[in-house]
Amino acid sequence: METHISCLFPEILAMIFSYLDVRDKGRVAQVCAAWRDASYHKSVWRGVEAKLHLRRANPSLFPSLQARGIRRVQILSLRRSLSYVIQGMPNIESLNLSGCYNLTDNGLGHAFVQEIPSLRVLNLSLCKQITDSSLGRIAQYLKNLEVLELGGCSNITNTGLLLIAWGLHRLKSLNLRSCRHVSDVGIGHLAGMTRSAAEGCLSLEYVTLQDCQKLTDLSLKHMSKGLAKLRVLNLSFCGGISDAGMLHLSHMGSLRVLNLRSCDNISDTGIMHLAMGSLRLAGLDVSFCDKVGDQSLAYVAQGLYGLQSLSLCSCHISDDGLNRMVRQMHELRTLNIGQCVRITDKGLELIADHLTQLAGIDLYGCTKITKRGLERITQLPCLKVLNLGLWQMTESEKVRSPLFMLTESRYWVS
C-alpha cells in the first residue's frame, strides 16, 4: 500500500511545519485546506514574532495572528495609531517598537489606557521622542513588565526612572544605553534608595548603562546595596566610573558578567578590587582600558580564575602578563587580546600550553606574532574561532594548514 504525505495526521503535519522558517510556514498554508488547517495549529507558531508594517487598515490581520497563537509583535514602520495594535491583540506578550522614530508620548498615551497584564517585554529603543511622560503610562498600566528597552531614548531623565521604580516591581532587564540625562540619582531610585517615593526595581538581573556619561561611582554603591539579584552589568563607555567603584561591585555575589569596555579610569587597582572581593564572574570585558596592564592579569589569576570569557583588547599587556595568568584559568573558553601589540609567539605558546579549554581567541592586530605561534594555537583541542584581522605576515609565512577556512578576517577551525 502506498503512503503519501496527504495521509499524515494533522498533528504530524503540524510537527513538521513547526521546523519551517516563518515565510515557509505561511506558504504551506496555501497548498490545500488540510495543510492550511494543520499550519494554523498553535504549536507551529510557538515563539514566533510577527514583523509588521502598519500602513493601512487590515481587518483580518490581528484575528489571523490570534488564531495562530502569536503573541509577540515587532512593528517595522508605524503609520497607524499604536492603539490599533493593542486593541487588536489584547493578550500580547512582547511588543517591539525599536526604531519607530515617529512614536510620541501622545501616541503611546492613547494606546496604554488600561492595564495590559499579559505584556512582559517592551522595546522602545531609538524611539527618540519618548519622554518621562510615557514612562508614567508604562509604570501605571504595564505592571507585569519584565523587560524594558530604552536604549537611545535620550529624553529620559531621573524622573522617568523614579516612575519605573514606583510601578515596575517585576522588572528583570533594563536597557538605558545612551540615556544622557540619567545620573546617580536615577540609579538610586531603581536600587530602592528612595523608599519614601518608590520601592525600586529590586528584581533587576540585567542592566545596561552603556554611555551614560553622568554616572559616577555612587551609582555602583547604590546598585551594590539595592540590586542583590543583579547578574549582568554593562558600564561600557561610562567615563565617570573609577577604580573606587569596583570596590562596591566586588561584594555583589550574584554578578556574573561585567562590561567595563572603554572605561578610561579603570586601572590595575580596579581589577585588584574586583579580584579581592566575593565575585564569581564568568565574563569580564576591560577592552580599551589603557591603564590595565600585566599586573591586572596577576590579580585575575588570583581572584577571578573562574572566568569563562575575558576581553583585554588594546590593553597594555605582554607575554609576561599572560605567563602570570594562564596556569590558573582552567575554565577560560574565550580570550580576546586583539590589538595587544606586545604579545608575541611566546605568549601564544603559553596560551597553547595551559588554556586547553579555549574555544575562541581574538588576535586582531597582534602584529608581533608569526606562523610559529599560530601553529601552536591551532593545536588547541577545543578551538573553533580564531580572528586574525590586521595580522601582518609575508605571503610566504601565511599558514596554509587544512585546519583553516578563511572567511573575511576570521578563521573558523574545522
XYZ file of C-alpha atoms in Angstrom:
414
model
C 0.000 0.000 0.000
C 1.429 3.376 -0.999
C 1.872 6.039 1.650
C 1.541 9.706 0.703
C 2.112 12.852 2.733
C -1.610 13.560 2.477
C -2.191 10.519 4.675
C -0.407 12.062 7.651
C -2.443 13.074 10.661
C -2.804 16.864 11.148
C -0.793 16.609 14.373
C 2.157 15.101 12.449
C 1.902 17.770 9.759
C 1.891 20.462 12.447
C 5.011 18.951 13.994
C 6.778 19.036 10.606
C 5.625 22.580 9.849
C 6.953 23.812 13.210
C 10.525 23.332 11.895
C 9.997 25.659 8.914
C 11.010 29.324 8.860
C 8.257 31.922 9.121
C 7.931 32.528 5.372
C 7.570 28.816 4.602
C 5.038 28.378 7.398
C 2.867 30.873 5.525
C 3.453 29.165 2.179
C 2.374 25.693 3.288
C -0.929 27.179 4.428
C -1.666 27.978 0.771
C -1.192 24.420 -0.545
C -4.538 22.903 0.384
C -7.233 23.015 3.054
C -5.674 20.175 5.085
C -2.290 21.859 5.182
C -3.888 25.206 5.985
C -5.689 23.719 8.969
C -2.518 21.982 10.176
C -0.416 25.117 9.713
C -2.802 27.108 11.899
C -2.106 24.838 14.863
C -0.650 26.991 17.634
C 2.318 24.662 18.121
C 3.533 25.610 14.612
C 3.841 29.272 15.581
C 5.071 28.902 19.153
C 7.661 31.600 19.907
C 7.301 33.310 16.514
C 7.463 37.120 16.413
C 5.268 38.748 13.766
C 7.061 41.578 11.932
C 4.549 44.118 10.680
C 4.404 47.286 8.591
C 1.316 49.136 9.864
C 0.379 51.279 6.894
C -3.305 50.718 6.177
C -6.273 49.020 7.804
C -6.363 45.226 7.530
C -9.357 43.783 9.419
C -8.122 40.189 9.091
C -4.571 40.808 10.369
C -4.959 40.507 14.126
C -7.630 37.751 14.090
C -5.222 35.757 11.917
C -2.349 36.289 14.350
C -4.507 35.344 17.317
C -5.734 32.191 15.572
C -2.109 31.100 15.236
C -1.402 31.875 18.881
C 1.128 34.600 18.010
C 1.628 36.953 20.944
C 4.928 38.607 20.034
C 4.947 41.545 17.585
C 7.602 43.806 16.073
C 6.406 46.969 14.355
C 8.784 47.788 11.496
C 7.024 51.010 10.495
C 4.210 52.774 12.290
C 1.846 54.840 10.186
C -1.278 53.980 12.132
C -2.164 54.509 15.776
C -0.421 52.212 18.243
C -3.806 51.661 19.870
C -4.723 49.722 16.701
C -2.194 47.067 17.768
C -3.136 46.986 21.446
C -6.868 46.689 20.700
C -6.240 44.007 18.089
C -4.035 41.876 20.362
C -5.320 42.175 23.941
C -3.168 39.209 25.064
C 0.096 40.497 23.589
C 3.234 39.337 25.446
C 6.022 41.179 23.595
C 5.913 44.489 21.699
C 8.978 45.688 19.802
C 8.789 49.293 18.582
C 12.528 49.745 18.143
C 13.334 52.468 15.636
C 9.789 53.782 15.310
C 11.003 57.373 15.241
C 7.526 58.855 14.817
C 6.173 57.330 18.035
C 5.337 60.111 20.505
C 4.163 60.354 24.098
C 0.727 61.208 22.750
C 0.562 58.094 20.582
C 1.738 55.829 23.361
C -0.659 57.503 25.797
C -3.632 56.737 23.547
C -2.563 53.073 23.325
C -1.954 52.419 27.015
C -5.232 53.436 28.638
C -5.832 50.364 30.767
C -3.821 47.573 32.330
C -2.263 45.031 29.964
C -1.335 42.190 32.340
C -0.035 39.890 29.564
C 2.693 42.269 28.310
C 6.107 41.162 29.547
C 8.531 42.704 27.020
C 8.529 46.272 25.642
C 11.241 47.599 23.327
C 11.295 51.369 22.741
C 14.948 51.593 21.643
C 15.660 54.628 19.452
C 12.142 55.994 19.906
C 13.724 59.381 20.408
C 10.524 61.350 21.022
C 9.592 59.296 24.062
C 9.961 61.150 27.382
C 9.270 60.580 31.076
C 5.561 61.081 30.376
C 5.437 57.754 28.534
C 7.267 56.027 31.369
C 4.499 57.219 33.683
C 1.932 55.441 31.479
C 4.074 52.323 31.311
C 4.551 52.249 35.089
C 0.816 52.660 35.622
C -0.565 50.116 33.144
C 2.202 47.550 32.477
C 2.716 46.255 35.997
C 3.898 42.810 34.862
C 6.623 44.107 32.562
C 9.877 42.139 32.892
C 11.982 43.581 30.062
C 12.160 47.273 29.127
C 14.469 48.512 26.354
C 15.068 52.283 26.333
C 18.432 52.425 24.559
C 18.867 55.708 22.700
C 15.816 57.347 24.286
C 17.823 60.446 25.043
C 14.959 62.442 26.600
C 14.578 60.079 29.559
C 15.604 61.648 32.889
C 15.846 60.635 36.536
C 12.148 61.426 36.910
C 11.370 58.676 34.435
C 13.471 56.231 36.444
C 11.581 57.249 39.568
C 8.328 56.333 37.806
C 9.789 52.974 36.738
C 10.951 52.342 40.312
C 7.462 53.188 41.543
C 5.461 50.950 39.209
C 7.560 48.162 37.650
C 8.490 45.939 40.576
C 8.757 42.789 38.414
C 11.283 44.271 36.016
C 14.246 41.959 35.388
C 16.014 43.642 32.474
C 16.504 47.359 31.793
C 18.496 48.958 28.971
C 19.335 52.666 29.376
C 22.093 52.878 26.768
C 22.969 56.487 25.885
C 20.278 57.965 28.134
C 22.459 61.018 28.631
C 20.366 62.704 31.344
C 20.401 59.728 33.728
C 22.615 60.251 36.778
C 23.356 58.688 40.164
C 20.013 59.968 41.476
C 18.088 57.891 38.932
C 20.092 54.748 39.670
C 19.369 55.362 43.346
C 15.632 55.290 42.563
C 15.974 51.951 40.762
C 18.016 50.477 43.628
C 15.420 51.458 46.234
C 17.446 54.221 47.870
C 14.372 56.492 47.970
C 11.813 54.146 49.525
C 9.609 57.038 50.635
C 8.904 57.790 46.954
C 9.386 54.423 45.226
C 10.091 50.845 46.255
C 12.623 50.309 43.465
C 13.188 47.580 40.887
C 14.848 45.144 43.240
C 14.373 42.128 40.947
C 16.644 43.538 38.234
C 19.084 40.947 36.842
C 20.288 42.639 33.628
C 21.169 46.334 33.471
C 22.765 48.198 30.554
C 24.126 51.674 31.316
C 26.445 51.964 28.331
C 27.497 55.530 27.534
C 25.594 57.093 30.454
C 28.169 59.804 30.968
C 26.715 61.329 34.138
C 27.139 58.191 36.227
C 29.815 58.035 38.915
C 30.933 55.501 41.487
C 27.947 56.493 43.622
C 25.683 54.640 41.176
C 27.711 51.484 41.774
C 27.349 51.968 45.514
C 23.571 52.217 45.099
C 23.453 49.054 42.989
C 25.635 47.092 45.391
C 23.268 47.943 48.222
C 19.912 47.543 46.483
C 20.196 45.226 43.470
C 21.116 41.952 45.127
C 19.922 39.854 42.155
C 21.962 41.664 39.507
C 23.711 39.182 37.197
C 24.797 41.205 34.143
C 26.001 44.831 34.236
C 27.166 46.824 31.205
C 29.063 50.007 32.114
C 30.977 50.363 28.844
C 31.946 53.920 27.874
C 30.950 55.274 31.307
C 33.832 57.707 31.757
C 32.824 58.695 35.301
C 33.358 55.203 36.717
C 36.681 54.671 38.510
C 38.660 52.117 40.496
C 36.862 53.133 43.691
C 33.578 51.991 42.195
C 34.990 48.491 41.681
C 35.250 48.165 45.437
C 31.442 48.410 45.627
C 30.908 45.896 42.817
C 33.334 43.430 44.372
C 30.771 42.467 47.006
C 27.934 41.630 44.571
C 27.891 37.866 44.865
C 25.238 37.364 42.181
C 27.120 39.319 39.464
C 28.297 37.043 36.653
C 29.100 39.352 33.704
C 30.713 42.803 33.906
C 31.472 45.031 30.922
C 33.902 47.907 31.583
C 34.918 48.434 27.962
C 36.432 51.896 27.356
C 36.022 52.980 30.983
C 39.111 55.181 30.883
C 39.536 55.498 34.644
C 39.752 51.762 35.349
C 43.288 50.590 36.088
C 45.104 47.667 37.687
C 43.849 48.908 41.054
C 40.235 48.459 39.977
C 40.912 44.904 38.823
C 42.567 44.249 42.180
C 39.383 45.349 43.966
C 37.294 43.008 41.821
C 39.655 40.090 42.415
C 39.848 40.579 46.175
C 36.080 40.608 46.715
C 33.449 37.870 46.700
C 32.701 37.982 42.972
C 32.192 34.831 40.924
C 32.441 36.406 37.490
C 32.090 34.292 34.355
C 32.662 37.180 31.930
C 34.803 40.344 32.149
C 35.498 42.930 29.441
C 38.106 45.641 30.083
C 38.979 46.233 26.435
C 40.395 49.682 25.623
C 41.039 50.433 29.291
C 44.550 51.703 28.616
C 45.512 51.747 32.294
C 45.040 47.985 32.563
C 48.327 46.061 32.254
C 50.186 42.930 33.261
C 49.527 43.399 36.976
C 45.800 43.046 36.284
C 46.402 39.582 34.835
C 48.106 38.548 38.068
C 45.049 39.749 40.004
C 42.729 37.878 37.627
C 44.646 34.654 38.227
C 44.466 35.235 41.967
C 40.775 36.014 42.416
C 38.885 35.741 39.106
C 40.140 32.343 37.971
C 36.574 31.129 37.263
C 36.236 33.399 34.222
C 34.967 31.749 31.052
C 35.338 34.864 28.892
C 37.979 37.601 29.190
C 38.384 40.565 26.843
C 41.565 42.648 27.015
C 41.667 44.218 23.550
C 44.104 47.122 23.284
C 45.229 46.794 26.916
C 48.920 47.219 27.790
C 49.577 43.544 28.412
C 52.537 41.443 27.357
C 53.793 37.865 27.347
C 54.870 38.373 30.960
C 51.308 39.146 32.000
C 49.997 36.062 30.217
C 52.645 33.991 31.967
C 51.317 35.188 35.327
C 47.727 34.317 34.445
C 47.322 31.262 32.220
C 48.131 28.495 34.726
C 45.101 29.331 36.882
C 42.467 29.876 34.173
C 41.175 26.350 33.692
C 37.618 27.449 32.820
C 38.507 30.049 30.181
C 36.693 29.474 26.868
C 37.076 32.864 25.121
C 40.093 35.179 25.178
C 40.110 38.462 23.271
C 43.537 40.099 23.106
C 43.223 41.918 19.784
C 45.440 44.988 19.305
C 47.665 43.955 22.216
C 50.751 44.737 20.192
C 53.239 43.490 22.823
C 52.046 39.887 22.550
C 54.496 37.632 20.690
C 54.796 33.945 19.820
C 55.950 33.292 23.389
C 52.551 34.441 24.666
C 50.747 32.220 22.170
C 52.833 29.249 23.283
C 51.827 29.894 26.900
C 48.187 30.027 25.849
C 48.506 26.801 23.858
C 50.196 25.004 26.758
C 47.782 25.990 29.528
C 44.398 27.206 28.205
C 43.358 23.836 26.852
C 39.606 24.553 27.016
C 39.860 27.654 24.829
C 37.241 27.683 22.042
C 37.782 31.188 20.664
C 40.635 33.693 20.575
C 40.884 37.164 19.019
C 44.356 38.144 17.791
C 43.170 41.065 15.627
C 46.053 43.480 15.164
C 48.634 41.474 17.136
C 51.448 42.419 14.782
C 54.311 40.611 16.533
C 53.000 37.080 16.135
C 54.257 34.766 13.385
C 53.482 31.436 11.777
C 55.238 29.599 14.608
C 52.931 30.962 17.302
C 49.816 30.412 15.217
C 50.710 26.796 14.573
C 50.814 26.241 18.349
C 47.422 27.915 18.799
C 45.830 25.711 16.143
C 46.725 22.656 18.209
C 44.287 23.655 20.966
C 41.804 20.749 21.060
C 38.604 22.823 21.544
C 39.438 25.821 19.325
C 36.656 26.811 16.933
C 37.194 30.507 16.172
C 40.437 32.396 15.548
C 40.242 36.048 14.481
C 43.350 37.347 12.707
C 42.228 40.679 11.252
C 45.112 43.131 10.649
C 47.647 40.370 11.265
C 50.795 41.265 9.397
C 52.679 38.459 7.666
C 54.586 37.980 4.444
C 52.961 35.883 1.764
C 55.481 33.103 2.270
C 54.748 32.926 6.003
C 50.975 32.577 5.740
C 49.614 29.446 7.326
C 48.191 27.078 4.721
C 47.078 24.418 7.159
C 43.942 22.418 6.127
C 42.595 23.188 9.609
C 41.504 26.644 8.448
C 38.874 28.124 6.224
C 39.269 31.876 5.788
C 36.091 33.951 5.920
C 36.835 37.686 5.699
C 39.190 38.338 8.634
C 38.188 35.330 10.703
C 39.467 31.766 10.643
C 36.975 29.055 11.523
C 38.695 25.951 12.766
C 37.277 22.794 11.253
